Short mmCIF file of C-alpha atoms in Angstrom, two decimals:
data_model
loop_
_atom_site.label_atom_id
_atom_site.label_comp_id
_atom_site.label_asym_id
_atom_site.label_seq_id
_atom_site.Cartn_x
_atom_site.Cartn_y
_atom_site.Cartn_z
CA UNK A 28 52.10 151.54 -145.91
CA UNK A 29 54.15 149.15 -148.34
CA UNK A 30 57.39 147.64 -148.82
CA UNK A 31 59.39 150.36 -150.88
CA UNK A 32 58.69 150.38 -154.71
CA UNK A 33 58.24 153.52 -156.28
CA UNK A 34 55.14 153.67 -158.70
CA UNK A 35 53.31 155.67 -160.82
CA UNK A 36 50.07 154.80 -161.77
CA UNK A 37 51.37 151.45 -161.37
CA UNK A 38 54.15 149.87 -160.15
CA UNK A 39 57.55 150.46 -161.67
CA UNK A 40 61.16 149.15 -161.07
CA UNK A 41 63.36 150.30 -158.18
CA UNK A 42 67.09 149.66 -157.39
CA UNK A 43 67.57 148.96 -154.19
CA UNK A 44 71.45 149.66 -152.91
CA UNK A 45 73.68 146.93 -150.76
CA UNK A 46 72.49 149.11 -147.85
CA UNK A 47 69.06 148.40 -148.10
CA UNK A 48 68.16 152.08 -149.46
CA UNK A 49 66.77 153.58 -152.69
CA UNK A 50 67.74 157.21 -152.90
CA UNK A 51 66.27 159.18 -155.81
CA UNK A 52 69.19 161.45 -155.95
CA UNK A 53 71.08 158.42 -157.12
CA UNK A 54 68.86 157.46 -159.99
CA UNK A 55 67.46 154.58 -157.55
CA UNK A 56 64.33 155.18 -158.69
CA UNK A 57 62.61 155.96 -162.07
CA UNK A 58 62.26 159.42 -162.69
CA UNK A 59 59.81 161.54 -162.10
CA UNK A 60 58.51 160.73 -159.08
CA UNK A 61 56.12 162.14 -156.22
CA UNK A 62 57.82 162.61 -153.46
CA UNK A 63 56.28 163.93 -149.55
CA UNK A 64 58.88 165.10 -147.44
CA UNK A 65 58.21 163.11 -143.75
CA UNK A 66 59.47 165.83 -141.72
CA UNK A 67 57.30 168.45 -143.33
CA UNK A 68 54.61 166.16 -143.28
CA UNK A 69 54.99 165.72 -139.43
CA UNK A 70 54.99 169.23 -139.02
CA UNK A 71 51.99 170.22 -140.66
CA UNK A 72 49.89 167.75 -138.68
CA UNK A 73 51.44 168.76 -135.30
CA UNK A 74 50.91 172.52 -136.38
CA UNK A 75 47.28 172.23 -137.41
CA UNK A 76 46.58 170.02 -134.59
CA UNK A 77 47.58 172.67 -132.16
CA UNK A 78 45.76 175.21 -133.73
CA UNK A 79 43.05 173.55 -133.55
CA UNK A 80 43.43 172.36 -129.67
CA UNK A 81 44.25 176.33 -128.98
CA UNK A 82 41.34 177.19 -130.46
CA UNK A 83 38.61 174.71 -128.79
CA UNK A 84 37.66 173.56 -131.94
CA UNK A 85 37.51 170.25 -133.36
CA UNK A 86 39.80 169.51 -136.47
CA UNK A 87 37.93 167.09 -139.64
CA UNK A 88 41.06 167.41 -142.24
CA UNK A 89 39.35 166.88 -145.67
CA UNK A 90 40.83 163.55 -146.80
CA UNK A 91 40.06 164.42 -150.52
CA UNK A 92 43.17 166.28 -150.76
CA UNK A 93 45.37 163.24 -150.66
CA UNK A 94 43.11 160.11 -150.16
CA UNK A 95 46.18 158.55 -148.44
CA UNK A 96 44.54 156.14 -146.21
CA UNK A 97 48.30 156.37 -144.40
CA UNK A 98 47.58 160.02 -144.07
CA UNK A 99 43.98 159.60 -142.60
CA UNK A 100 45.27 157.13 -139.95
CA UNK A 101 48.49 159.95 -138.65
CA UNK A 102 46.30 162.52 -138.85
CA UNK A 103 43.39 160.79 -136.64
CA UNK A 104 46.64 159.38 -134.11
CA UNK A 105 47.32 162.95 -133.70
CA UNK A 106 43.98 164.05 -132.53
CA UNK A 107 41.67 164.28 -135.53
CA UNK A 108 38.00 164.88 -134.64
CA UNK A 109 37.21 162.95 -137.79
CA UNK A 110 38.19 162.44 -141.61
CA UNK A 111 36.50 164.67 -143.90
CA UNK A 112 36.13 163.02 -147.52
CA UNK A 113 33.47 164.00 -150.76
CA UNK A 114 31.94 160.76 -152.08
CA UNK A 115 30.78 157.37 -150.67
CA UNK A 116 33.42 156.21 -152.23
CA UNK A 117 36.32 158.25 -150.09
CA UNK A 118 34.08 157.88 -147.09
CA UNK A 119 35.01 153.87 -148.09
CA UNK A 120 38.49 154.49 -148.18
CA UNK A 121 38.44 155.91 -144.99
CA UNK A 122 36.54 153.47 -143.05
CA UNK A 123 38.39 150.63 -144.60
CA UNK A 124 41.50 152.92 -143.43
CA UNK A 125 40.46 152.92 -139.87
CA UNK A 126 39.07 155.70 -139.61
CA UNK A 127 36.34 156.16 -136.50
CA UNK A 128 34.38 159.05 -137.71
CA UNK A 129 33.78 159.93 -141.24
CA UNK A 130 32.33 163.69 -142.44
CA UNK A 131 30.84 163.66 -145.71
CA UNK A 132 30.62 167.11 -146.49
CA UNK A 133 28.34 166.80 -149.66
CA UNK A 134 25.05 165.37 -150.31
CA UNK A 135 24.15 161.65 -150.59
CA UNK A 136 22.45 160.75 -153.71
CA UNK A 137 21.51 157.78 -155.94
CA UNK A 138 20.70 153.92 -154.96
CA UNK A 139 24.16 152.92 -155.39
CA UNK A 140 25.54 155.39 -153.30
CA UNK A 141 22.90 154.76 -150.54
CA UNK A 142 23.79 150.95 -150.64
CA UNK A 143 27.26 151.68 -150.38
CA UNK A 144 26.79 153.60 -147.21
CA UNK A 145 23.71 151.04 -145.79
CA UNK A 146 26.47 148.48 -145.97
CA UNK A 147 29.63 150.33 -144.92
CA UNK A 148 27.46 150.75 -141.66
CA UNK A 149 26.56 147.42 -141.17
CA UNK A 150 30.82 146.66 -141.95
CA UNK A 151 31.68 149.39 -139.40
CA UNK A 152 29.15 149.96 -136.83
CA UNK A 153 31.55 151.92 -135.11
CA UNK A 154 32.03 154.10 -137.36
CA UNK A 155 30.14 157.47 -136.89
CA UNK A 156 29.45 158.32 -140.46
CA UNK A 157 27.75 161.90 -141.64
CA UNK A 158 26.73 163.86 -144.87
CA UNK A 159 24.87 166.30 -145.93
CA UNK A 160 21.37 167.44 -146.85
CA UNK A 161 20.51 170.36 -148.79
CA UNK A 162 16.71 169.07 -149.96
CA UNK A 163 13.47 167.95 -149.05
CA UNK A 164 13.64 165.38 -151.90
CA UNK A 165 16.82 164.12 -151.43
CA UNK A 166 15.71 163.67 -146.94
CA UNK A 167 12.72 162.18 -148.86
CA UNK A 168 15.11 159.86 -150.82
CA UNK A 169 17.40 158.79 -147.68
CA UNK A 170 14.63 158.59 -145.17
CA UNK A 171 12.93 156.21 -147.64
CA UNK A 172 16.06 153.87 -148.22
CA UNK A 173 17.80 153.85 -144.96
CA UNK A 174 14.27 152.92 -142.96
CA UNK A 175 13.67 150.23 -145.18
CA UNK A 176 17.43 148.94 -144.32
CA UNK A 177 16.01 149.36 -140.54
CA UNK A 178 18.99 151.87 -140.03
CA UNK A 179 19.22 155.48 -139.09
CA UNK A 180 21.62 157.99 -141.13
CA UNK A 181 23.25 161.05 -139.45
CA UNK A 182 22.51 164.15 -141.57
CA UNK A 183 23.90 167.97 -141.59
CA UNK A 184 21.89 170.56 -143.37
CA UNK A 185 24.40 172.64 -145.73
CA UNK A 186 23.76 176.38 -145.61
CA UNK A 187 24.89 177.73 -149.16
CA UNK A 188 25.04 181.18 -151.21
CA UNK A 189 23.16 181.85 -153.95
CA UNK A 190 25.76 181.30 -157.46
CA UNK A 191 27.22 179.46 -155.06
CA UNK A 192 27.33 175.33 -155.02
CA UNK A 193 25.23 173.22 -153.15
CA UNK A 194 23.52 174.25 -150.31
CA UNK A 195 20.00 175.89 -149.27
CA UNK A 196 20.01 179.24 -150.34
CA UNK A 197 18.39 181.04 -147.22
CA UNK A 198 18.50 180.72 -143.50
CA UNK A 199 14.57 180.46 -143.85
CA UNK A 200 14.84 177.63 -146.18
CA UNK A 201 17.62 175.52 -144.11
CA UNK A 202 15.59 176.06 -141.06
CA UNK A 203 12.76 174.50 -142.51
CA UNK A 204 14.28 171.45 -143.66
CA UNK A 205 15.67 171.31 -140.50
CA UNK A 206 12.22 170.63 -139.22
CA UNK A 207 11.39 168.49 -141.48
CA UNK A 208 14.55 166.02 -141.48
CA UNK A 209 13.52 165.73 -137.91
CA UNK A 210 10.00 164.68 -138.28
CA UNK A 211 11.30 161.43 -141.09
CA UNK A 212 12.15 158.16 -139.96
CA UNK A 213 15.29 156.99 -140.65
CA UNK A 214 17.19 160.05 -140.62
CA UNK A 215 19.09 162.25 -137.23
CA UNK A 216 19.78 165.42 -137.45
CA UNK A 217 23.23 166.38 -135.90
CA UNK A 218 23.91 170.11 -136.69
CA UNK A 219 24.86 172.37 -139.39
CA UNK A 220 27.59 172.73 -142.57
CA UNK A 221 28.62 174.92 -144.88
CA UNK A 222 31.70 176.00 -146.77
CA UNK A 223 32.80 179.56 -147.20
CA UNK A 224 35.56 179.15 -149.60
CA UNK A 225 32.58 179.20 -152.73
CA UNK A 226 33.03 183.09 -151.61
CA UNK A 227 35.36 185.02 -153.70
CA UNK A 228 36.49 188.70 -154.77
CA UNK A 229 38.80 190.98 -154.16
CA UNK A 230 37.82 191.31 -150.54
CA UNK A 231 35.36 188.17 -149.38
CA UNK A 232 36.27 188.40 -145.72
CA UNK A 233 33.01 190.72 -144.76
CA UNK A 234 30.91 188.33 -146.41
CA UNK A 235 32.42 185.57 -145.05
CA UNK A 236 31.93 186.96 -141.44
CA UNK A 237 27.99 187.85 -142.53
CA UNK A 238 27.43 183.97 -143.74
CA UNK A 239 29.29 182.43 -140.50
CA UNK A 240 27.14 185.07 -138.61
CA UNK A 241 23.96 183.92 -140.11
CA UNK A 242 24.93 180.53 -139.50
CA UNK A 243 25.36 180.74 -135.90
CA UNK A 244 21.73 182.20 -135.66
CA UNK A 245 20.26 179.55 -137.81
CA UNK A 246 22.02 176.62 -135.66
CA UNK A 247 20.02 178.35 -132.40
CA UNK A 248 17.09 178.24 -134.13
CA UNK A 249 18.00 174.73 -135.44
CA UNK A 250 19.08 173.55 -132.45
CA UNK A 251 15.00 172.39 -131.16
CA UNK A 252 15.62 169.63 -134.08
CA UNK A 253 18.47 168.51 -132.55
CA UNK A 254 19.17 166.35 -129.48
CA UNK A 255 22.42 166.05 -127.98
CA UNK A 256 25.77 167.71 -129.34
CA UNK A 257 25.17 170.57 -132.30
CA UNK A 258 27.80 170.39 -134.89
CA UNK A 259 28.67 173.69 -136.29
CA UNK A 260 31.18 173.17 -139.12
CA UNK A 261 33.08 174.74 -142.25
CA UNK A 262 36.50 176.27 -143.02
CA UNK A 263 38.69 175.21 -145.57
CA UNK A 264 42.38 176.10 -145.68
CA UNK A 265 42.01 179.70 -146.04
CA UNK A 266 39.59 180.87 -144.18
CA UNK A 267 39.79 179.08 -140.97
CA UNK A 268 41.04 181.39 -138.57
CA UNK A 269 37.78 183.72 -139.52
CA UNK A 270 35.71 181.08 -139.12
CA UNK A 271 36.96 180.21 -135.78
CA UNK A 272 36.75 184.19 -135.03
CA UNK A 273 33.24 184.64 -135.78
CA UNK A 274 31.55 181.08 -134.20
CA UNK A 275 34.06 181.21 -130.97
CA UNK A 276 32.35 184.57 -130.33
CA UNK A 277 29.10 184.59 -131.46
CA UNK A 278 26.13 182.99 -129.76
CA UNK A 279 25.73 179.45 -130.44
CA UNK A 280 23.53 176.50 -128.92
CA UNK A 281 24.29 174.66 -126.07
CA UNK A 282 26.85 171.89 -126.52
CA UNK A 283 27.73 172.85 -129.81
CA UNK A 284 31.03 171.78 -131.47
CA UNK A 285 32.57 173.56 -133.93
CA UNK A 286 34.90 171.27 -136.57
CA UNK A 287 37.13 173.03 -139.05
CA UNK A 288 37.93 171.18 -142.10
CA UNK A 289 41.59 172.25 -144.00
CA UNK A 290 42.45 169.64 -146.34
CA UNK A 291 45.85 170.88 -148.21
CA UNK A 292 47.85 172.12 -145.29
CA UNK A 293 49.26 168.34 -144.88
CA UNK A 294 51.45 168.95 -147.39
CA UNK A 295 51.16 172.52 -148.40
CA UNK A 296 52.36 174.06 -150.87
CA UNK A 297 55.10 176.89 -152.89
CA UNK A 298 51.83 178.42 -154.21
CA UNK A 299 48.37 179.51 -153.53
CA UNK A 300 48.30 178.02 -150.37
CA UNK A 301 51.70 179.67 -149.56
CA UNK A 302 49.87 183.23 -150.01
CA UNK A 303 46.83 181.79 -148.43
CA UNK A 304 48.92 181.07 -144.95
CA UNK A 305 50.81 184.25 -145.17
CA UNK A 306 47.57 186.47 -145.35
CA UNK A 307 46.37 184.12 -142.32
CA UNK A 308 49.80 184.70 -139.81
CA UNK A 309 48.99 188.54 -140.84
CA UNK A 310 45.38 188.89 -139.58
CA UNK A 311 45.74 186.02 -137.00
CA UNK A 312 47.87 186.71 -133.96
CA UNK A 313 47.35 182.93 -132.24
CA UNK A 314 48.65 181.45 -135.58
CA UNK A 315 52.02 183.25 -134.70
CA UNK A 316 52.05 182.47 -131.20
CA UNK A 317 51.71 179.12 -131.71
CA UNK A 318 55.79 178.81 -133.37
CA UNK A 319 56.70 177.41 -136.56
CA UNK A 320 54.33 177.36 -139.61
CA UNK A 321 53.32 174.67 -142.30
CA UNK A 322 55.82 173.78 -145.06
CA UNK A 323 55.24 172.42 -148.24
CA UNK A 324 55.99 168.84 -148.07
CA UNK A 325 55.04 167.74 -151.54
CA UNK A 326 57.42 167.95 -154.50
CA UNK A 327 58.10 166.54 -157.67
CA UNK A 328 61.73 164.79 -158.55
CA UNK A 329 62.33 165.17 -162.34
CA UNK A 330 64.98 164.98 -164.69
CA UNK A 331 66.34 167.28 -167.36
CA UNK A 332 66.12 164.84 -171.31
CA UNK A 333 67.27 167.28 -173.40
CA UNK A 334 69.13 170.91 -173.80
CA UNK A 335 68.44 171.72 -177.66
CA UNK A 336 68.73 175.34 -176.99
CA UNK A 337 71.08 177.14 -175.06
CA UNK A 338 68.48 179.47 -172.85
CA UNK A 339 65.92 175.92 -173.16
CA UNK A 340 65.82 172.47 -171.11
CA UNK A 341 63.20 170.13 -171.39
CA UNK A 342 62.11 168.09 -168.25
CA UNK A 343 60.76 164.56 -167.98
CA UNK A 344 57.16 164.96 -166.57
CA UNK A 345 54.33 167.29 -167.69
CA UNK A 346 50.42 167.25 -167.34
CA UNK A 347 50.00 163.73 -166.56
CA UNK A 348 52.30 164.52 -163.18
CA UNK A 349 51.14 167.52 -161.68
CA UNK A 350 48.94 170.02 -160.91
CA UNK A 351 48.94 172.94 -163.43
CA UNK A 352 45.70 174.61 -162.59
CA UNK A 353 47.34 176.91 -160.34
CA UNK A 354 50.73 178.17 -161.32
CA UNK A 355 53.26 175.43 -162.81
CA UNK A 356 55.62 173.30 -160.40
CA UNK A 357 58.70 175.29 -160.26
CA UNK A 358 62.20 174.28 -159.29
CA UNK A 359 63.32 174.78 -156.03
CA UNK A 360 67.10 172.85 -155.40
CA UNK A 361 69.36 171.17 -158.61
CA UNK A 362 71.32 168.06 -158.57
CA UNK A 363 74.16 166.48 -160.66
CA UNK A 364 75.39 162.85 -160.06
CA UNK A 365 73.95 163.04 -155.98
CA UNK A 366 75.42 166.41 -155.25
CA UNK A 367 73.33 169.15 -154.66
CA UNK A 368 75.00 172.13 -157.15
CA UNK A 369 74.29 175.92 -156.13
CA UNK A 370 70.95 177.13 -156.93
CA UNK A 371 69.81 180.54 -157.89
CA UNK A 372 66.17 181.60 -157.79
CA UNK A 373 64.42 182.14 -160.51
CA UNK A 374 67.44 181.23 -162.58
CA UNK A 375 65.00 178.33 -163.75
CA UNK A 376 61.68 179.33 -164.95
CA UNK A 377 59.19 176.55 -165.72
CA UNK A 378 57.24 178.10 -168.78
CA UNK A 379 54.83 175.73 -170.04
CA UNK A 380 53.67 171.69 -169.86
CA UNK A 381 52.41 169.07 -172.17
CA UNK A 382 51.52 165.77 -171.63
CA UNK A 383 54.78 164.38 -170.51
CA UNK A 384 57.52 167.60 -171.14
CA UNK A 385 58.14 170.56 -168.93
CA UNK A 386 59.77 173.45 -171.06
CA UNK A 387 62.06 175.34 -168.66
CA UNK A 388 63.20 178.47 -169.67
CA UNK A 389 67.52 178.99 -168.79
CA UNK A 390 68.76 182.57 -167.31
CA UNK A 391 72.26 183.32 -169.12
CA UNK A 392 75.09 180.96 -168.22
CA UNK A 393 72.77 178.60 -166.98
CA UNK A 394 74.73 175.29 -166.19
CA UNK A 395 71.92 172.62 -166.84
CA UNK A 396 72.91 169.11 -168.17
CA UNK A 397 71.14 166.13 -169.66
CA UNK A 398 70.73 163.80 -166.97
CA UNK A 399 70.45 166.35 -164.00
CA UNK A 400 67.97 165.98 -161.09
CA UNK A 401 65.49 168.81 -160.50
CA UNK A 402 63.46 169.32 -157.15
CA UNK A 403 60.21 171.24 -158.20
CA UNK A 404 57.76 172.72 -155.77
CA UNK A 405 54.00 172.99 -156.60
CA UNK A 406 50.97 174.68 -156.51
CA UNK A 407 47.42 172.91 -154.95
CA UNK A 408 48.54 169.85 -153.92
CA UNK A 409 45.17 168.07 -154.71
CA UNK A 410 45.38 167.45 -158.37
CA UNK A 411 49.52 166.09 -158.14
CA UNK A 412 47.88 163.45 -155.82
CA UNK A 413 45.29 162.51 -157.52
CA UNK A 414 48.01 161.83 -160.71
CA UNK A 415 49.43 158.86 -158.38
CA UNK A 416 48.48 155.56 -157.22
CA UNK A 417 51.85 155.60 -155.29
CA UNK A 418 54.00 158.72 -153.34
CA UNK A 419 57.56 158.44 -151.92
CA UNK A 420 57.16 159.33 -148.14
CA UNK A 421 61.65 160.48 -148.32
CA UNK A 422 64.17 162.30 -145.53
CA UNK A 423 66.21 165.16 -146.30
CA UNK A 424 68.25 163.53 -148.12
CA UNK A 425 66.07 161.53 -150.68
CA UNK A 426 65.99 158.59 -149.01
CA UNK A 427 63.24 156.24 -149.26
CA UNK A 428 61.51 155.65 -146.19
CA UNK A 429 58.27 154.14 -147.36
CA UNK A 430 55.34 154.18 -150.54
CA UNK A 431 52.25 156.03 -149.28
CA UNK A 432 49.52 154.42 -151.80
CA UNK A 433 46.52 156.41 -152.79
CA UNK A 434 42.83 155.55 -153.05
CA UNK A 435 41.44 157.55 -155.74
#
């Protein structure tokens, strides 16, 4: 965490008022700007903490959502099992961040890669560091490299679907490389991984349940390969109540520890994940129990350029700001010269993006102005942070408390 000055993509100018405070309701700050509101923000790591801590299961937040090193280090301070990231490169950020255990829930591939990690080991040898194995070739591969370095690299076998991405396609085949991770030098096996979000359709909850029900067998018959503590994980942000569901219950080797691993509930969101949380608190009565719920904490400040038609008002940010793969950011509170001004649903329809222009289409009597400030929500909060080098971490009222800066 910085000394406030907003940026995007790189650093750009901010006033700074006699009081010490850059508010982006005042034009403080140039426009657009990511913003994460810190109460929200607070609140989604308390609630998913406590999930997790009702449950009995460990929490690994995957870090590629935001790679906020900032982020990492709250969300570890509030109990974090570990950091989950994608590349050698995030599982660098994280380390560098602080971090004390790093999940790599993807394979490990190419001599580059490899040195990265040899070394990032050697930097932070308390680190506890993990990825993923899917392969004989690529064990081969890392056995090979990390015995010549005289070092030992902790491995998961992922458990995949066929169509799906990676993963061994059988229970047969993942139990096999199981045995023969464990007969290489240079390599530990630790347990078992695999995500259940690559499973889609109009209803993918029974075979969700079958795949986490497989798994469970497979890590008892995997768990000869492994000494110690089993580690049973998977669960992104929609499915993790099932998952917990379906591994609490079933039967499971001794000492095992299953780690769930949402990544966009720290900031949420006014879209997919929205529905995605809603359909959770409906099948899952401990989510309720626990009080509150996640809010979206990420928005986008904007302002309106230009009214050439009455029903028409074009915004200042576009592709190049936000996510668009899931629904455009839509506006959710309207202000003129600091003051918020009433706001109607709906009244304001974002209706398509370019590069660097929202077109936002104008119910009737729609009282829009040149030069008015425009809160939008959004919709999967990974690709607006990966837009930034730089977020706003603001109050309620727009006030800057701090720049969170990214590590994409």
């Amino acid at each position: 965490m910085t000394a406030v000055n907003s940026a995007k993509h790189k650093s750009a100018p901010m006033h700074v008022s006699a009081a010490g405070i850059s508010n982006l309701l005042h034009e403080d700050v140039c426009l657009p700007a990511a913003v994460i509101q810190a109460g929200a923000l607070e609140n989604n790591i308390r609630w998913m903490q406590r999930y997790a801590d009702k449950r009995g299961v460990s929490l690994a937040p995957h870090g590629k959502t935001t790679m906020t090193p900032w982020i990492f280090r709250r969300q570890q301070e509030a109990g974090a099992w570990a950091i989950g990231v994608g590349s050698a490169w995030q599982a660098h950020a994280a380390m560098a961040a602080g971090i004390e255990r790093v999940l790599m829930a993807n394979q490990l591939v190419g001599k580059a890669n490899m040195q990265l990690v040899s070394q990032l080991k050697q930097r932070y040898p308390r680190c506890d560091f993990l990825c993923c194995v899917d392969s004989v070739d690529n064990a081969a591969s890392l056995a090979a490299f990390f015995h010549a370095q005289g070092q030992t690299l902790d491995v998961l076998v992922e458990l995949g679907v066929p169509g799906g991405r990676c993963g061994c396609r059988s229970t047969a085949e993942a139990l096999a490389l199981a045995a023969k991770i464990a007969a290489l030098p240079g390599l530990r096996l630790r347990g078992l991984e695999l995500y259940e979000g690559v499973l889609h359709g109009d209803d993918p909850q029974p075979q969700i349940e079958a795949l986490l029900s497989a798994a469970a067998a497979l890590a008892c018959n995997m768990a000869v390969y492994v000494d110690g503590e089993f580690i049973l994980t998977g669960a992104g942000t929609v499915w993790y109540d099932v998952v917990c569901n379906v591994w609490l219950t079933a039967k499971k080797p001794p000492h095992c520890r299953i780690v769930i691993r949402p990544g966009c509930y720290i900031t949420h969101d006014n879209g997919i994940y929205q529905q995605a949380q809603d359909a959770l608190l409906a099948r899952d009565r401990i989510a309720c129990d626990l009080g509150g719920d996640l809010s979206a904490a990420l928005q986008l400040v904007a302002m309106v350029q230009s009214v050439p038609e009455a029903r028409l008002a074009i915004v200042n940010f576009g592709k190049r700001d936000c996510a668009f793969d899931a629904g455009l950011p839509q506006p959710v509170a309207h202000y003129r010269a600091g003051k918020a001004l009433p706001f109607r649903p709906g009244a304001y329809t974002s209706s398509e993006v370019m590069d660097q222009h929202c077109m936002l289409r104008l119910a009737p009597d729609s009282d829009v102005q040149v030069g008015d400030i425009l809160i939008f929500g959004t919709s999967h909060p990974c690709l607006t942070f990966d837009k930034w080098k730089t977020l706003l971490l603001v109050d309620d009222d727009y006030n800057v408390q701090a720049e969170l800066d990214t590590a994409f």
